Amino acid sequence: MAYSEKVIDHYENPRNVGSMDKNDPSVATGMVGAPACGDVMKLQLKISKDGIIEDAKFKTYGCGSAIASSSLVTEWVKGKSIEEAGKIKNTAIAEELALPPVKIHCSILAEDAIKAAIADYRSKQN
Amino acid sequence: MNYFELFGLDTSFNLDTRNLSETYQKLQKAVHPDRFAHASSQEQLIAVQKSAMINDANQTLKKPLKRAEYLLEIRNTVMPNEQASFSDNSFLMRQMELREMLEEVKYADDVYTAIFEATQILDQEYELLFSSMQIQLGENTQESNLSACDNLRKLKFYEKLHIELDRLEEQLLDD
């Protein structure tokens, strides 16, 4: 199976790889995994007081498509409000990266990672 | 007839895998094409299909995780979609740590010791999950089957870690 150019680009030059302090109250952490392929994805968002995502970092252990999906998501969420980020759909990720059907679950994982991070942020606020 | 019944076994998780290969040989012999050389094409087809089923059964029963999955399927335990995301936070954090540990192996001063230690850690954690799954499958209640299913999904992550480690070991030995 051939990877699209965009996947290869994100895979070879992943954006925003790294970690933030998960105990920082302004940092939201989303952890998701896929038992089928053993992929593990961590997405962290630094969120300002007015709910804007100022920075995003990811760390993903998985295939090229999973890495590309999470790398792309970090680019997309920066500057967005958490409400806007929560509306990012896996279909948009899959379309942007031209993922083949067998790799759609990688984009689902990335969408779920955003949702998990937002849920973590909300629970930290309360 | 399910795979356990096909092999003349009780439909339960614990079984002797040594008897399994004996039964497999015996069953396959009975449907060997040589025995059907003069049979009708209909009978030949049935024999081929049966042989394929015996093969599938053997593959499923001899691998513990596949056997567990099959057993849960028979018990109508609804498995979450294979592709569905898993979101047990502390478990996933641990998975991250283990992946990081594997990444560090190749930079270790003593690579062989590092591989040995990594293998031990993975085996220990695998065994722990495996034995709880084993107990839960033995209880066979709706609740215990669901817990077994959860542990099975976790075990699949360890299966992948083992594959990673094997690949790493091969790479290092080649160099």
Coordinates of N, CA and C in Angstrom, one line a residue, chain B residues 11-174:
Chain B
T11 N -16.3 -26.6 25.7 CA -16.2 -25.2 25.2 C -15.7 -24.3 26.4
S12 N -14.4 -24.4 26.7 CA -13.9 -23.6 27.7 C -12.4 -23.1 27.4
F13 N -11.9 -22.2 28.1 CA -10.7 -21.6 27.7 C -9.5 -22.5 27.9
N14 N -9.4 -23.1 29.1 CA -8.3 -24.0 29.4 C -8.3 -25.3 28.6
L15 N -7.2 -25.5 27.9 CA -7.1 -26.8 27.2 C -5.6 -27.1 27.0
D16 N -5.4 -28.4 26.8 CA -4.1 -28.9 26.6 C -3.7 -28.8 25.1
T17 N -2.7 -27.9 24.8 CA -2.4 -27.7 23.4 C -1.6 -28.8 22.8
R18 N -1.1 -29.7 23.6 CA -0.4 -30.9 23.1 C -1.4 -31.8 22.4
N19 N -2.5 -32.1 23.1 CA -3.6 -32.9 22.6 C -4.1 -32.3 21.3
L20 N -4.1 -31.0 21.3 CA -4.7 -30.2 20.1 C -4.0 -30.7 18.8
S21 N -2.7 -30.7 18.8 CA -2.0 -31.0 17.5 C -2.3 -32.5 17.1
E22 N -2.4 -33.3 18.1 CA -2.7 -34.8 17.8 C -4.1 -34.9 17.1
T23 N -5.0 -34.2 17.8 CA -6.4 -34.2 17.2 C -6.4 -33.6 15.9
Y24 N -5.7 -32.6 15.7 CA -5.6 -31.9 14.4 C -5.2 -32.9 13.3
Q25 N -4.1 -33.6 13.6 CA -3.5 -34.5 12.6 C -4.6 -35.6 12.2
K26 N -5.2 -36.1 13.3 CA -6.2 -37.1 13.1 C -7.4 -36.7 12.2
L27 N -7.9 -35.5 12.6 CA -9.0 -34.9 11.8 C -8.6 -34.7 10.4
Q28 N -7.4 -34.1 10.2 CA -7.0 -33.8 8.8 C -6.9 -35.1 8.0
K29 N -6.3 -36.1 8.6 CA -6.2 -37.4 7.9 C -7.5 -37.9 7.3
A30 N -8.5 -37.7 8.1 CA -9.9 -38.2 7.7 C -10.4 -37.5 6.5
V31 N -10.0 -36.3 6.3 CA -10.5 -35.6 5.1 C -9.4 -35.4 4.0
H32 N -8.3 -36.1 4.1 CA -7.2 -36.0 3.2 C -7.7 -36.3 1.8
P33 N -7.3 -35.5 0.8 CA -7.8 -35.6 -0.6 C -7.5 -37.1 -1.2
D34 N -6.5 -37.7 -0.7 CA -6.2 -39.1 -1.2 C -7.4 -40.0 -0.9
R35 N -8.0 -39.8 0.2 CA -9.2 -40.7 0.6 C -10.4 -40.4 -0.3
F36 N -10.3 -39.3 -1.0 CA -11.5 -38.9 -1.8 C -11.2 -38.9 -3.3
A37 N -10.1 -39.6 -3.6 CA -9.7 -39.6 -5.0 C -10.8 -40.1 -6.0
H38 N -11.5 -41.1 -5.5 CA -12.6 -41.7 -6.3 C -14.0 -41.3 -5.9
A39 N -14.0 -40.3 -5.0 CA -15.4 -39.8 -4.6 C -15.9 -38.9 -5.6
S40 N -17.2 -38.6 -5.4 CA -17.9 -37.6 -6.4 C -17.3 -36.2 -6.1
S41 N -17.4 -35.3 -7.1 CA -16.9 -34.0 -6.9 C -17.6 -33.3 -5.8
Q42 N -18.8 -33.6 -5.5 CA -19.5 -33.0 -4.4 C -18.9 -33.4 -3.1
E43 N -18.5 -34.7 -2.9 CA -17.9 -35.2 -1.7 C -16.5 -34.6 -1.6
Q44 N -15.8 -34.5 -2.7 CA -14.5 -33.9 -2.7 C -14.5 -32.4 -2.2
L45 N -15.5 -31.7 -2.6 CA -15.7 -30.3 -2.2 C -15.9 -30.2 -0.7
I46 N -16.8 -31.1 -0.2 CA -17.1 -31.1 1.2 C -15.9 -31.4 2.0
A47 N -15.1 -32.3 1.5 CA -13.8 -32.7 2.2 C -12.9 -31.5 2.3
V48 N -12.8 -30.8 1.2 CA -11.9 -29.6 1.2 C -12.4 -28.5 2.1
Q49 N -13.7 -28.3 2.1 CA -14.2 -27.3 3.1 C -14.0 -27.7 4.5
K50 N -14.2 -29.0 4.8 CA -14.0 -29.5 6.1 C -12.5 -29.3 6.6
S51 N -11.6 -29.6 5.6 CA -10.2 -29.5 5.9 C -9.9 -28.0 6.3
A52 N -10.5 -27.1 5.5 CA -10.2 -25.7 5.8 C -10.8 -25.3 7.2
M53 N -11.9 -25.8 7.5 CA -12.5 -25.5 8.8 C -11.6 -26.1 10.0
I54 N -11.1 -27.3 9.8 CA -10.2 -27.9 10.8 C -9.0 -27.0 10.9
N55 N -8.5 -26.5 9.8 CA -7.3 -25.7 9.9 C -7.6 -24.4 10.7
D56 N -8.7 -23.7 10.3 CA -9.1 -22.5 11.1 C -9.3 -22.8 12.5
A57 N -9.9 -23.9 12.8 CA -10.1 -24.3 14.2 C -8.8 -24.4 15.0
N58 N -7.9 -25.1 14.3 CA -6.6 -25.3 14.9 C -5.9 -24.0 15.2
Q59 N -5.9 -23.1 14.2 CA -5.2 -21.8 14.3 C -5.8 -21.0 15.5
T60 N -7.2 -21.1 15.6 CA -7.9 -20.3 16.6 C -7.6 -20.9 18.0
L61 N -7.7 -22.2 18.1 CA -7.6 -22.8 19.4 C -6.2 -22.8 20.0
K62 N -5.2 -22.9 19.1 CA -3.8 -23.0 19.7 C -3.3 -21.7 20.2
K63 N -3.8 -20.6 19.7 CA -3.3 -19.3 20.1 C -4.2 -18.7 21.2
P64 N -3.7 -18.5 22.4 CA -4.6 -18.2 23.6 C -5.5 -17.0 23.3
L65 N -4.9 -15.9 22.8 CA -5.7 -14.7 22.6 C -6.8 -14.9 21.6
K66 N -6.5 -15.6 20.5 CA -7.5 -15.9 19.5 C -8.6 -16.8 20.1
R67 N -8.1 -17.8 20.9 CA -9.1 -18.7 21.5 C -10.0 -17.9 22.4
A68 N -9.5 -17.0 23.2 CA -10.3 -16.2 24.1 C -11.3 -15.3 23.3
E69 N -10.8 -14.8 22.3 CA -11.7 -13.9 21.4 C -12.9 -14.8 20.9
Y70 N -12.5 -16.0 20.4 CA -13.5 -16.9 19.8 C -14.5 -17.3 20.9
L71 N -14.0 -17.6 22.0 CA -14.9 -18.1 23.1 C -15.9 -16.9 23.5
L72 N -15.4 -15.7 23.6 CA -16.2 -14.6 23.9 C -17.3 -14.4 22.9
E73 N -16.9 -14.6 21.6 CA -17.8 -14.5 20.5 C -19.0 -15.6 20.7
I74 N -18.6 -16.8 21.0 CA -19.6 -17.9 21.2 C -20.5 -17.5 22.3
R75 N -20.0 -16.8 23.4 CA -20.8 -16.5 24.5 C -21.6 -15.2 24.3
N76 N -21.5 -14.7 23.1 CA -22.3 -13.5 22.7 C -21.9 -12.3 23.5
T77 N -20.6 -12.2 23.9 CA -20.2 -11.0 24.6 C -19.8 -10.0 23.5
V78 N -20.5 -8.9 23.6 CA -20.3 -7.9 22.6 C -19.0 -7.2 22.7
M79 N -18.1 -7.6 21.7 CA -16.8 -7.0 21.7 C -16.9 -5.6 21.1
P80 N -16.3 -4.6 21.7 CA -16.2 -3.3 21.1 C -15.6 -3.4 19.7
N81 N -16.0 -2.6 18.8 CA -15.4 -2.6 17.5 C -13.8 -2.6 17.6
E82 N -13.2 -3.5 16.8 CA -11.7 -3.6 16.8 C -11.1 -2.3 16.6
Q83 N -11.7 -1.4 15.8 CA -11.1 -0.2 15.4 C -11.4 0.9 16.5
A84 N -12.4 0.6 17.4 CA -12.8 1.7 18.3 C -11.7 2.0 19.2
S85 N -11.6 3.3 19.5 CA -10.5 3.8 20.4 C -10.6 3.3 21.8
F86 N -9.5 3.1 22.4 CA -9.4 2.6 23.8 C -9.0 3.8 24.6
S87 N -9.7 4.0 25.7 CA -9.4 5.3 26.4 C -9.2 5.1 27.9
D88 N -8.6 4.0 28.3 CA -8.2 3.7 29.7 C -6.9 4.5 29.9
N89 N -7.1 5.7 30.6 CA -5.9 6.6 30.7 C -4.6 6.0 31.3
S90 N -4.8 5.4 32.5 CA -3.6 5.0 33.1 C -2.9 3.8 32.4
F91 N -3.8 3.0 31.7 CA -3.2 1.9 30.9 C -2.5 2.4 29.7
L92 N -3.0 3.5 29.1 CA -2.4 4.0 27.9 C -1.1 4.7 28.3
M93 N -1.1 5.4 29.4 CA 0.1 6.1 29.9 C 1.3 5.0 30.1
R94 N 0.9 3.9 30.6 CA 1.8 2.8 30.8 C 2.3 2.3 29.5
Q95 N 1.4 2.2 28.5 CA 1.8 1.8 27.2 C 2.9 2.7 26.6
M96 N 2.6 4.1 26.8 CA 3.6 5.1 26.3 C 5.0 4.8 26.9
E97 N 4.9 4.6 28.3 CA 6.2 4.4 29.0 C 6.9 3.2 28.4
L98 N 6.1 2.1 28.2 CA 6.8 0.9 27.7 C 7.3 1.1 26.3
R99 N 6.6 1.9 25.4 CA 7.1 2.2 24.1 C 8.4 3.0 24.2
E100 N 8.4 3.9 25.1 CA 9.6 4.7 25.4 C 10.8 3.9 25.8
M101 N 10.5 2.9 26.7 CA 11.5 2.0 27.2 C 12.1 1.2 26.0
L102 N 11.2 0.7 25.1 CA 11.7 0.0 23.9 C 12.6 0.9 23.0
E103 N 12.2 2.1 23.0 CA 13.0 3.1 22.1 C 14.4 3.3 22.7
E104 N 14.5 3.2 24.0 CA 15.8 3.4 24.7 C 16.7 2.2 24.6
V105 N 16.1 1.1 24.4 CA 16.9 -0.2 24.4 C 18.2 -0.1 23.6
K106 N 18.0 0.5 22.3 CA 19.2 0.5 21.4 C 20.3 1.4 21.9
Y107 N 20.0 2.4 22.8 CA 21.0 3.3 23.2 C 21.7 2.8 24.5
A108 N 21.2 1.7 25.0 CA 21.8 1.2 26.3 C 23.2 0.8 26.2
D109 N 24.0 0.9 27.3 CA 25.4 0.5 27.2 C 25.5 -1.0 27.0
D110 N 24.6 -1.7 27.6 CA 24.6 -3.2 27.4 C 23.2 -3.5 26.8
V111 N 23.2 -3.6 25.5 CA 22.0 -3.8 24.8 C 21.3 -5.2 25.2
Y112 N 22.1 -6.2 25.4 CA 21.5 -7.5 25.7 C 20.8 -7.5 27.0
T113 N 21.4 -6.9 28.0 CA 20.8 -6.8 29.3 C 19.5 -6.0 29.2
A114 N 19.6 -4.9 28.4 CA 18.4 -4.1 28.2 C 17.2 -4.8 27.6
I115 N 17.6 -5.7 26.6 CA 16.5 -6.5 25.9 C 16.0 -7.5 26.9
F116 N 16.9 -8.1 27.7 CA 16.5 -9.1 28.7 C 15.5 -8.5 29.7
E117 N 15.9 -7.3 30.2 CA 15.0 -6.7 31.2 C 13.7 -6.2 30.6
A118 N 13.7 -5.7 29.4 CA 12.5 -5.3 28.8 C 11.6 -6.5 28.6
T119 N 12.1 -7.6 28.1 CA 11.3 -8.8 27.9 C 10.7 -9.2 29.3
Q120 N 11.5 -9.2 30.3 CA 10.9 -9.6 31.6 C 9.7 -8.7 32.1
I121 N 9.9 -7.4 31.9 CA 8.9 -6.4 32.2 C 7.6 -6.7 31.4
L122 N 7.8 -6.9 30.1 CA 6.6 -7.1 29.3 C 5.9 -8.5 29.7
D123 N 6.7 -9.5 29.9 CA 6.2 -10.8 30.2 C 5.4 -10.7 31.5
Q124 N 6.0 -10.0 32.5 CA 5.3 -9.9 33.8 C 3.9 -9.3 33.7
E125 N 3.9 -8.2 33.0 CA 2.6 -7.4 32.9 C 1.6 -8.2 32.1
Y126 N 2.1 -8.9 31.0 CA 1.3 -9.8 30.2 C 0.7 -10.9 31.1
E127 N 1.5 -11.5 31.8 CA 1.1 -12.7 32.7 C 0.0 -12.2 33.6
L128 N 0.1 -11.0 34.2 CA -0.8 -10.5 35.2 C -2.2 -10.4 34.5
L129 N -2.2 -9.7 33.4 CA -3.5 -9.5 32.7 C -4.1 -10.8 32.2
F130 N -3.1 -11.7 31.7 CA -3.6 -13.0 31.2 C -4.2 -13.9 32.3
S131 N -3.6 -13.9 33.5 CA -4.2 -14.7 34.5 C -5.6 -14.2 35.0
S132 N -5.7 -12.9 35.0 CA -7.1 -12.4 35.4 C -8.1 -12.7 34.3
M133 N -7.7 -12.6 33.0 CA -8.6 -13.0 31.9 C -9.0 -14.4 32.0
Q134 N -8.0 -15.3 32.4 CA -8.2 -16.7 32.5 C -9.3 -17.0 33.6
I135 N -9.2 -16.3 34.7 CA -10.1 -16.5 35.8 C -11.5 -16.0 35.4
Q136 N -11.5 -14.8 34.7 CA -12.8 -14.3 34.3 C -13.5 -15.2 33.3
L137 N -12.7 -15.7 32.4 CA -13.3 -16.6 31.4 C -13.9 -17.9 32.1
G138 N -13.2 -18.3 33.1 CA -13.6 -19.5 33.9 C -14.9 -19.3 34.6
E139 N -15.1 -18.0 35.1 CA -16.3 -17.7 35.9 C -17.5 -17.7 34.9
N140 N -17.3 -17.2 33.7 CA -18.3 -17.2 32.7 C -19.7 -16.6 33.1
T141 N -19.7 -15.4 33.7 CA -20.9 -14.7 33.9 C -20.9 -13.5 32.9
Q142 N -22.0 -12.9 32.7 CA -22.0 -11.8 31.8 C -21.0 -10.7 32.1
E143 N -20.9 -10.5 33.5 CA -20.0 -9.4 33.9 C -18.5 -9.9 33.8
S144 N -18.2 -11.1 34.1 CA -16.9 -11.6 34.1 C -16.4 -11.7 32.6
N145 N -17.3 -12.0 31.7 CA -17.0 -12.0 30.3 C -16.7 -10.7 29.8
L146 N -17.4 -9.6 30.3 CA -17.1 -8.3 29.8 C -15.7 -7.8 30.3
S147 N -15.4 -8.2 31.6 CA -14.0 -7.9 32.1 C -13.0 -8.6 31.3
A148 N -13.3 -9.9 31.0 CA -12.3 -10.7 30.2 C -12.0 -10.0 28.9
C149 N -13.1 -9.5 28.3 CA -13.0 -8.8 27.0 C -12.1 -7.5 27.1
D150 N -12.3 -6.8 28.2 CA -11.5 -5.6 28.5 C -10.0 -6.0 28.6
N151 N -9.7 -7.1 29.3 CA -8.4 -7.6 29.5 C -7.8 -8.1 28.2
L152 N -8.6 -8.7 27.4 CA -8.2 -9.2 26.1 C -7.7 -8.1 25.2
R153 N -8.4 -7.0 25.2 CA -8.1 -5.8 24.4 C -6.7 -5.2 24.9
K154 N -6.5 -5.2 26.2 CA -5.2 -4.8 26.8 C -4.1 -5.7 26.4
L155 N -4.4 -7.0 26.4 CA -3.4 -8.0 26.0 C -2.9 -7.8 24.6
K156 N -3.8 -7.3 23.8 CA -3.4 -7.1 22.4 C -2.4 -6.0 22.2
F157 N -2.4 -5.1 23.1 CA -1.4 -4.0 23.1 C 0.0 -4.7 23.4
Y158 N 0.0 -5.6 24.4 CA 1.2 -6.3 24.8 C 1.7 -7.2 23.7
E159 N 0.8 -7.8 22.9 CA 1.2 -8.6 21.8 C 2.0 -7.8 20.8
K160 N 1.5 -6.5 20.6 CA 2.2 -5.6 19.6 C 3.6 -5.2 20.2
L161 N 3.6 -5.0 21.5 CA 4.9 -4.6 22.1 C 5.9 -5.8 22.0
H162 N 5.4 -7.0 22.1 CA 6.3 -8.2 21.9 C 6.9 -8.2 20.5
I163 N 6.0 -7.9 19.5 CA 6.4 -7.9 18.1 C 7.5 -6.9 17.9
E164 N 7.2 -5.7 18.5 CA 8.2 -4.6 18.4 C 9.6 -5.0 19.0
L165 N 9.5 -5.6 20.1 CA 10.7 -6.1 20.8 C 11.5 -7.1 20.0
D166 N 10.8 -8.1 19.4 CA 11.4 -9.1 18.6 C 12.1 -8.4 17.4
R167 N 11.4 -7.4 16.8 CA 12.0 -6.8 15.6 C 13.2 -6.0 16.0
L168 N 13.2 -5.4 17.2 CA 14.3 -4.6 17.7 C 15.5 -5.6 17.9
E169 N 15.2 -6.7 18.5 CA 16.2 -7.7 18.8 C 16.9 -8.2 17.5
E170 N 16.1 -8.5 16.5 CA 16.6 -8.9 15.2 C 17.5 -7.9 14.6
Q171 N 17.1 -6.6 14.6 CA 17.8 -5.5 14.1 C 19.2 -5.4 14.8
L172 N 19.2 -5.5 16.1 CA 20.4 -5.3 16.8 C 21.4 -6.5 16.6
L173 N 20.8 -7.6 16.4 CA 21.7 -8.8 16.2 C 22.3 -8.8 14.8
D174 N 21.6 -8.2 13.9 CA 22.1 -8.1 12.5 C 23.3 -7.2 12.4

